[in-house]
Amino acid sequence: MTAGRKRIPYPYQKRVLDALLNQGRPVILQAPTGAGKTFAALWPFLHAFRRDVALPFPAQAIYSVPMRVLASQFFEEYRRLTQGLQLREDLTLTIQTGEHPLDPEYHGDLVFATVDQTLSSLLAVPYSLPESRANLNVGAVLGSYLVFDEFHLFPYEATRTLFHLLKHLRPLVPFVLMTATFSQTMLEELAAVLDAHVEVVPPKEAQVIAGRGGLPPKTRRFHTRENPLTETPEAVLETHRTRTLAVLNTVDRAQDLYQSLLERGARAVPFRDLITEAEYQKVAQAPDPKEAARPLVARLREHLLSQKGPWVMLLHSRFTRGHRLVKEQLLRELWGPEGLQAEQPSLIVVATQVVEVGLDISAEVLHTELAPAAAVLQRAGRCARYPGEQGEVYVYPVPSDSQGNPNYRPYGQSRIERETVEASWEAFRKRDGAVVDFPEEQAIINEAHARQDEALVQEIREAEGHIWEGITATLTGGETGLRNELIRDTLTSRTVLVYDAPESDEQPPFGLEGFSLYIGTLHGKLEELLALRDDLGLDWALRRLKTWEEDGEVAFRWLNVEVPKDLEGAFLLAVHPRLAAYDAERGFRLGEVSDGAY
């Protein structure tokens, strides 16, 4: 919203305001992508904050999201928006994430935070405060209006903890839970437990919102394909117009598709040739990375327009911070609402789940591997996102693993998860060639996710006693070790350094930038790494850092990883520099033989 322009709320946004301010009820909100659910959640708080209104509503709001990039996005968006509102006084916006821990004691009027930060503060085990001050944030959270956005993407541990906490906080703390992809099962269960007002945007109202500004409603037509995406890169090129997005479930498969497109004539966006490492570092260290990236993005855009495409670029989690920030800013400026008004280069973006949320962009064509329906629909929200656009979405089966079974990783790690993915495939196949609008998206979610949500709710209910034991232990004893059980299980990933790790070292390599890899990825790569070690005659392939206390000081030693069991409990690993590669175009590759220069 432009500063100073009066914003006319949609009817559903008024109903959310009425439930919170007049009825005193929490809200569960389900609204289509791009329908303004963020404003719907914050409007009651901003309304109460106005100079001419005196309402018994918290004077502070904490807006919690599952990912750092979302917190940063909303912080920037609402910093601009609130400049044009008539409020009682200046509204202080702050951000609190692991990447930007700028408000550890929650002094801001409107705080954008990751759910990890909010929940750890509420449980008196904050990540950002010493033990002596841990109790400060409990009161800050309990005295605030709480918004939990993209609730379906919260870690399982945080979801079940919040389920029980909010049930008891409901009479004291106003809150909103929202997402575009609640199943009817989850909506009904949450509404019953929390005695909440459920606001699902009605179909006719969703149509009006989709056609705002006098434009025809956006449409997305879904198609299913019979062969895996990595086996049919030609399909990406054949359907490409100007803006194509391809989303794969794993980094390795994204890198494979990217290479296949290059082999078939697409051109790599030359991130190394046009931008120096010193410039990337300046972006990574800048107080405002987006602003610092703008001149670099302008240089890239000019180059892409000056030569014929199609160009192709990769975006995933295994890029260094500077490279990732520049790539994200390039996408925002090319495919964002304002960028689409300008001349467009022909560009194919190959990505992973990092684009599901947090990037306000719109492609014309989306190719995606099969995933749970909620995830596929989140990805589809990056295709034909704005009024008047028409998009095509292609859904592909996943390739088989070494045993011949569908490789659903990182999904499908339990029977019920596999059933959800399989039900998602059937739901999309039924709609092959059909336009899928918001009501139809809800129908797909119900078909695919109902059983999994029923199982999740049952698991949460059965674990209530155990969860409350953990909550009590954190609140009364500051048991920080319970964060993994109550907030997010960080034990499933490992940090990998490209580092020539000696068995003994004078200083541990703390402070070096590493890459976070899922433990299953490392298990799958270990045999390959050991074979490459033997082929190249290296002394080692992968080493783990072991630490212990000796004479009152921390001692450490690098130990070889020889069998999968060695990976358990080893949270900092080093891969031999000859067995890894990295560049700004493709990112980190584990198990690729290199000259060891990185």
PDB file of C-alpha atoms in Angstrom, residues 257-396:
ATOM      1  CA  LEU A 257      17.842 -30.584 -13.908  1.00  0.00           C
ATOM      2  CA  TYR A 258      19.841 -27.360 -14.117  1.00  0.00           C
ATOM      3  CA  GLN A 259      22.726 -29.227 -15.791  1.00  0.00           C
ATOM      4  CA  SER A 260      20.334 -30.970 -18.208  1.00  0.00           C
ATOM      5  CA  LEU A 261      18.866 -27.641 -19.289  1.00  0.00           C
ATOM      6  CA  LEU A 262      22.352 -26.269 -19.940  1.00  0.00           C
ATOM      7  CA  GLU A 263      23.151 -29.312 -22.070  1.00  0.00           C
ATOM      8  CA  ARG A 264      20.019 -28.594 -24.125  1.00  0.00           C
ATOM      9  CA  GLY A 265      20.880 -25.006 -24.960  1.00  0.00           C
ATOM     10  CA  ALA A 266      19.824 -22.888 -21.997  1.00  0.00           C
ATOM     11  CA  ARG A 267      22.438 -20.372 -20.821  1.00  0.00           C
ATOM     12  CA  ALA A 268      23.668 -20.045 -17.245  1.00  0.00           C
ATOM     13  CA  VAL A 269      23.142 -16.648 -15.630  1.00  0.00           C
ATOM     14  CA  PRO A 270      26.814 -15.587 -15.209  1.00  0.00           C
ATOM     15  CA  PHE A 271      26.856 -14.752 -11.499  1.00  0.00           C
ATOM     16  CA  ARG A 272      30.649 -15.247 -11.225  1.00  0.00           C
ATOM     17  CA  ASP A 273      31.544 -13.234 -14.303  1.00  0.00           C
ATOM     18  CA  LEU A 274      29.448 -10.147 -13.557  1.00  0.00           C
ATOM     19  CA  ILE A 275      29.847  -9.843  -9.771  1.00  0.00           C
ATOM     20  CA  THR A 276      33.008 -10.174  -7.686  1.00  0.00           C
ATOM     21  CA  GLU A 277      33.230 -12.105  -4.427  1.00  0.00           C
ATOM     22  CA  ALA A 278      34.026  -8.854  -2.638  1.00  0.00           C
ATOM     23  CA  GLU A 279      30.704  -7.438  -3.856  1.00  0.00           C
ATOM     24  CA  TYR A 280      28.830 -10.534  -2.669  1.00  0.00           C
ATOM     25  CA  GLN A 281      30.481 -10.184   0.739  1.00  0.00           C
ATOM     26  CA  LYS A 282      29.375  -6.555   1.006  1.00  0.00           C
ATOM     27  CA  VAL A 283      25.778  -7.644   0.403  1.00  0.00           C
ATOM     28  CA  ALA A 284      26.055 -10.417   3.009  1.00  0.00           C
ATOM     29  CA  GLN A 285      27.352  -7.987   5.632  1.00  0.00           C
ATOM     30  CA  ALA A 286      25.139  -4.995   4.781  1.00  0.00           C
ATOM     31  CA  PRO A 287      22.529  -3.767   7.308  1.00  0.00           C
ATOM     32  CA  ASP A 288      20.039  -3.681   4.412  1.00  0.00           C
ATOM     33  CA  PRO A 289      21.060  -6.511   2.046  1.00  0.00           C
ATOM     34  CA  LYS A 290      18.231  -5.867  -0.420  1.00  0.00           C
ATOM     35  CA  GLU A 291      19.317  -2.279  -0.956  1.00  0.00           C
ATOM     36  CA  ALA A 292      22.969  -3.310  -1.203  1.00  0.00           C
ATOM     37  CA  ALA A 293      22.066  -5.897  -3.854  1.00  0.00           C
ATOM     38  CA  ARG A 294      20.143  -3.486  -6.113  1.00  0.00           C
ATOM     39  CA  PRO A 295      23.097  -2.180  -8.202  1.00  0.00           C
ATOM     40  CA  LEU A 296      24.351  -5.740  -8.685  1.00  0.00           C
ATOM     41  CA  VAL A 297      20.893  -6.877  -9.763  1.00  0.00           C
ATOM     42  CA  ALA A 298      20.675  -3.960 -12.211  1.00  0.00           C
ATOM     43  CA  ARG A 299      23.966  -5.137 -13.749  1.00  0.00           C
ATOM     44  CA  LEU A 300      22.626  -8.688 -14.094  1.00  0.00           C
ATOM     45  CA  ARG A 301      19.313  -7.564 -15.549  1.00  0.00           C
ATOM     46  CA  GLU A 302      20.986  -5.390 -18.178  1.00  0.00           C
ATOM     47  CA  HIS A 303      23.163  -8.322 -19.250  1.00  0.00           C
ATOM     48  CA  LEU A 304      20.247 -10.754 -19.468  1.00  0.00           C
ATOM     49  CA  LEU A 305      18.243  -8.330 -21.613  1.00  0.00           C
ATOM     50  CA  SER A 306      21.180  -7.635 -23.927  1.00  0.00           C
ATOM     51  CA  GLN A 307      21.519 -11.243 -25.073  1.00  0.00           C
ATOM     52  CA  LYS A 308      19.163 -13.944 -26.201  1.00  0.00           C
ATOM     53  CA  GLY A 309      18.029 -16.643 -23.737  1.00  0.00           C
ATOM     54  CA  PRO A 310      16.588 -18.701 -22.381  1.00  0.00           C
ATOM     55  CA  TRP A 311      18.699 -18.098 -19.300  1.00  0.00           C
ATOM     56  CA  VAL A 312      18.634 -20.526 -16.386  1.00  0.00           C
ATOM     57  CA  MET A 313      19.551 -20.046 -12.728  1.00  0.00           C
ATOM     58  CA  LEU A 314      19.544 -22.216  -9.590  1.00  0.00           C
ATOM     59  CA  LEU A 315      18.163 -21.274  -6.171  1.00  0.00           C
ATOM     60  CA  HIS A 316      18.423 -23.623  -3.188  1.00  0.00           C
ATOM     61  CA  SER A 317      19.648 -23.766   0.412  1.00  0.00           C
ATOM     62  CA  ARG A 318      23.283 -24.630  -0.347  1.00  0.00           C
ATOM     63  CA  PHE A 319      24.489 -21.214  -1.453  1.00  0.00           C
ATOM     64  CA  THR A 320      26.533 -18.879   0.687  1.00  0.00           C
ATOM     65  CA  ARG A 321      24.609 -15.963   2.134  1.00  0.00           C
ATOM     66  CA  GLY A 322      25.815 -13.340  -0.353  1.00  0.00           C
ATOM     67  CA  HIS A 323      25.032 -15.463  -3.402  1.00  0.00           C
ATOM     68  CA  ARG A 324      21.596 -16.414  -2.068  1.00  0.00           C
ATOM     69  CA  LEU A 325      20.647 -12.823  -1.261  1.00  0.00           C
ATOM     70  CA  VAL A 326      21.589 -11.550  -4.728  1.00  0.00           C
ATOM     71  CA  LYS A 327      19.674 -14.375  -6.444  1.00  0.00           C
ATOM     72  CA  GLU A 328      16.562 -13.721  -4.347  1.00  0.00           C
ATOM     73  CA  GLN A 329      16.719  -9.982  -5.036  1.00  0.00           C
ATOM     74  CA  LEU A 330      17.129 -10.618  -8.774  1.00  0.00           C
ATOM     75  CA  LEU A 331      13.947 -12.703  -8.724  1.00  0.00           C
ATOM     76  CA  ARG A 332      12.012 -10.100  -6.743  1.00  0.00           C
ATOM     77  CA  GLU A 333      12.968  -7.313  -9.111  1.00  0.00           C
ATOM     78  CA  LEU A 334      12.262  -9.332 -12.265  1.00  0.00           C
ATOM     79  CA  TRP A 335       9.157 -11.291 -11.251  1.00  0.00           C
ATOM     80  CA  GLY A 336       7.726  -9.126  -8.471  1.00  0.00           C
ATOM     81  CA  PRO A 337       4.642  -6.880  -8.892  1.00  0.00           C
ATOM     82  CA  GLU A 338       6.647  -3.855 -10.037  1.00  0.00           C
ATOM     83  CA  GLY A 339       9.219  -5.754 -12.077  1.00  0.00           C
ATOM     84  CA  LEU A 340       6.570  -7.367 -14.252  1.00  0.00           C
ATOM     85  CA  GLN A 341       5.707  -3.949 -15.693  1.00  0.00           C
ATOM     86  CA  ALA A 342       9.168  -3.761 -17.285  1.00  0.00           C
ATOM     87  CA  GLU A 343      10.783  -5.687 -20.154  1.00  0.00           C
ATOM     88  CA  GLN A 344      11.517  -9.274 -19.164  1.00  0.00           C
ATOM     89  CA  PRO A 345      14.489 -11.486 -20.048  1.00  0.00           C
ATOM     90  CA  SER A 346      13.689 -15.086 -20.949  1.00  0.00           C
ATOM     91  CA  LEU A 347      14.459 -16.898 -17.684  1.00  0.00           C
ATOM     92  CA  ILE A 348      14.036 -20.395 -16.229  1.00  0.00           C
ATOM     93  CA  VAL A 349      14.520 -20.696 -12.463  1.00  0.00           C
ATOM     94  CA  VAL A 350      15.263 -24.143 -11.030  1.00  0.00           C
ATOM     95  CA  ALA A 351      14.689 -24.205  -7.284  1.00  0.00           C
ATOM     96  CA  THR A 352      13.787 -26.241  -4.215  1.00  0.00           C
ATOM     97  CA  GLN A 353      11.297 -25.627  -1.396  1.00  0.00           C
ATOM     98  CA  VAL A 354      13.048 -22.312  -0.594  1.00  0.00           C
ATOM     99  CA  VAL A 355      10.651 -20.598  -3.032  1.00  0.00           C
ATOM    100  CA  GLU A 356       7.445 -21.982  -1.465  1.00  0.00           C
ATOM    101  CA  VAL A 357       7.121 -18.988   0.845  1.00  0.00           C
ATOM    102  CA  GLY A 358       8.795 -15.636   1.328  1.00  0.00           C
ATOM    103  CA  LEU A 359       9.217 -14.608  -2.312  1.00  0.00           C
ATOM    104  CA  ASP A 360       6.498 -12.405  -3.799  1.00  0.00           C
ATOM    105  CA  ILE A 361       7.052 -13.494  -7.407  1.00  0.00           C
ATOM    106  CA  SER A 362       4.958 -14.764 -10.278  1.00  0.00           C
ATOM    107  CA  ALA A 363       5.941 -17.212 -13.016  1.00  0.00           C
ATOM    108  CA  GLU A 364       3.889 -18.026 -16.098  1.00  0.00           C
ATOM    109  CA  VAL A 365       4.638 -21.761 -15.952  1.00  0.00           C
ATOM    110  CA  LEU A 366       5.425 -23.970 -12.971  1.00  0.00           C
ATOM    111  CA  HIS A 367       6.910 -27.474 -13.122  1.00  0.00           C
ATOM    112  CA  THR A 368       6.963 -29.270  -9.775  1.00  0.00           C
ATOM    113  CA  GLU A 369       7.808 -32.675  -8.432  1.00  0.00           C
ATOM    114  CA  LEU A 370       5.089 -34.436  -6.493  1.00  0.00           C
ATOM    115  CA  ALA A 371       4.939 -33.475  -2.809  1.00  0.00           C
ATOM    116  CA  PRO A 372       2.158 -33.268  -0.223  1.00  0.00           C
ATOM    117  CA  ALA A 373      -0.710 -31.272  -1.742  1.00  0.00           C
ATOM    118  CA  ALA A 374      -0.200 -28.377   0.679  1.00  0.00           C
ATOM    119  CA  ALA A 375       3.382 -27.968  -0.540  1.00  0.00           C
ATOM    120  CA  VAL A 376       2.426 -28.225  -4.226  1.00  0.00           C
ATOM    121  CA  LEU A 377      -0.262 -25.572  -3.767  1.00  0.00           C
ATOM    122  CA  GLN A 378       2.231 -23.319  -1.945  1.00  0.00           C
ATOM    123  CA  ARG A 379       4.503 -23.645  -4.975  1.00  0.00           C
ATOM    124  CA  ALA A 380       1.563 -22.937  -7.278  1.00  0.00           C
ATOM    125  CA  GLY A 381       1.138 -19.664  -5.394  1.00  0.00           C
ATOM    126  CA  ARG A 382       4.293 -18.515  -7.224  1.00  0.00           C
ATOM    127  CA  CYS A 383       2.590 -19.029 -10.606  1.00  0.00           C
ATOM    128  CA  ALA A 384      -0.037 -16.599 -11.980  1.00  0.00           C
ATOM    129  CA  ARG A 385       0.025 -14.898  -8.604  1.00  0.00           C
ATOM    130  CA  TYR A 386      -1.487 -11.563  -9.608  1.00  0.00           C
ATOM    131  CA  PRO A 387      -4.905 -10.553 -11.033  1.00  0.00           C
ATOM    132  CA  GLY A 388      -5.285 -11.012 -14.775  1.00  0.00           C
ATOM    133  CA  GLU A 389      -2.555 -13.664 -15.097  1.00  0.00           C
ATOM    134  CA  GLN A 390      -3.050 -17.125 -16.571  1.00  0.00           C
ATOM    135  CA  GLY A 391      -0.661 -19.865 -15.496  1.00  0.00           C
ATOM    136  CA  GLU A 392       0.070 -23.504 -16.202  1.00  0.00           C
ATOM    137  CA  VAL A 393       1.130 -25.929 -13.450  1.00  0.00           C
ATOM    138  CA  TYR A 394       2.687 -29.312 -14.307  1.00  0.00           C
ATOM    139  CA  VAL A 395       3.005 -31.962 -11.572  1.00  0.00           C
ATOM    140  CA  TYR A 396       5.502 -34.826 -12.074  1.00  0.00           C
TER     141      TYR A 396
END
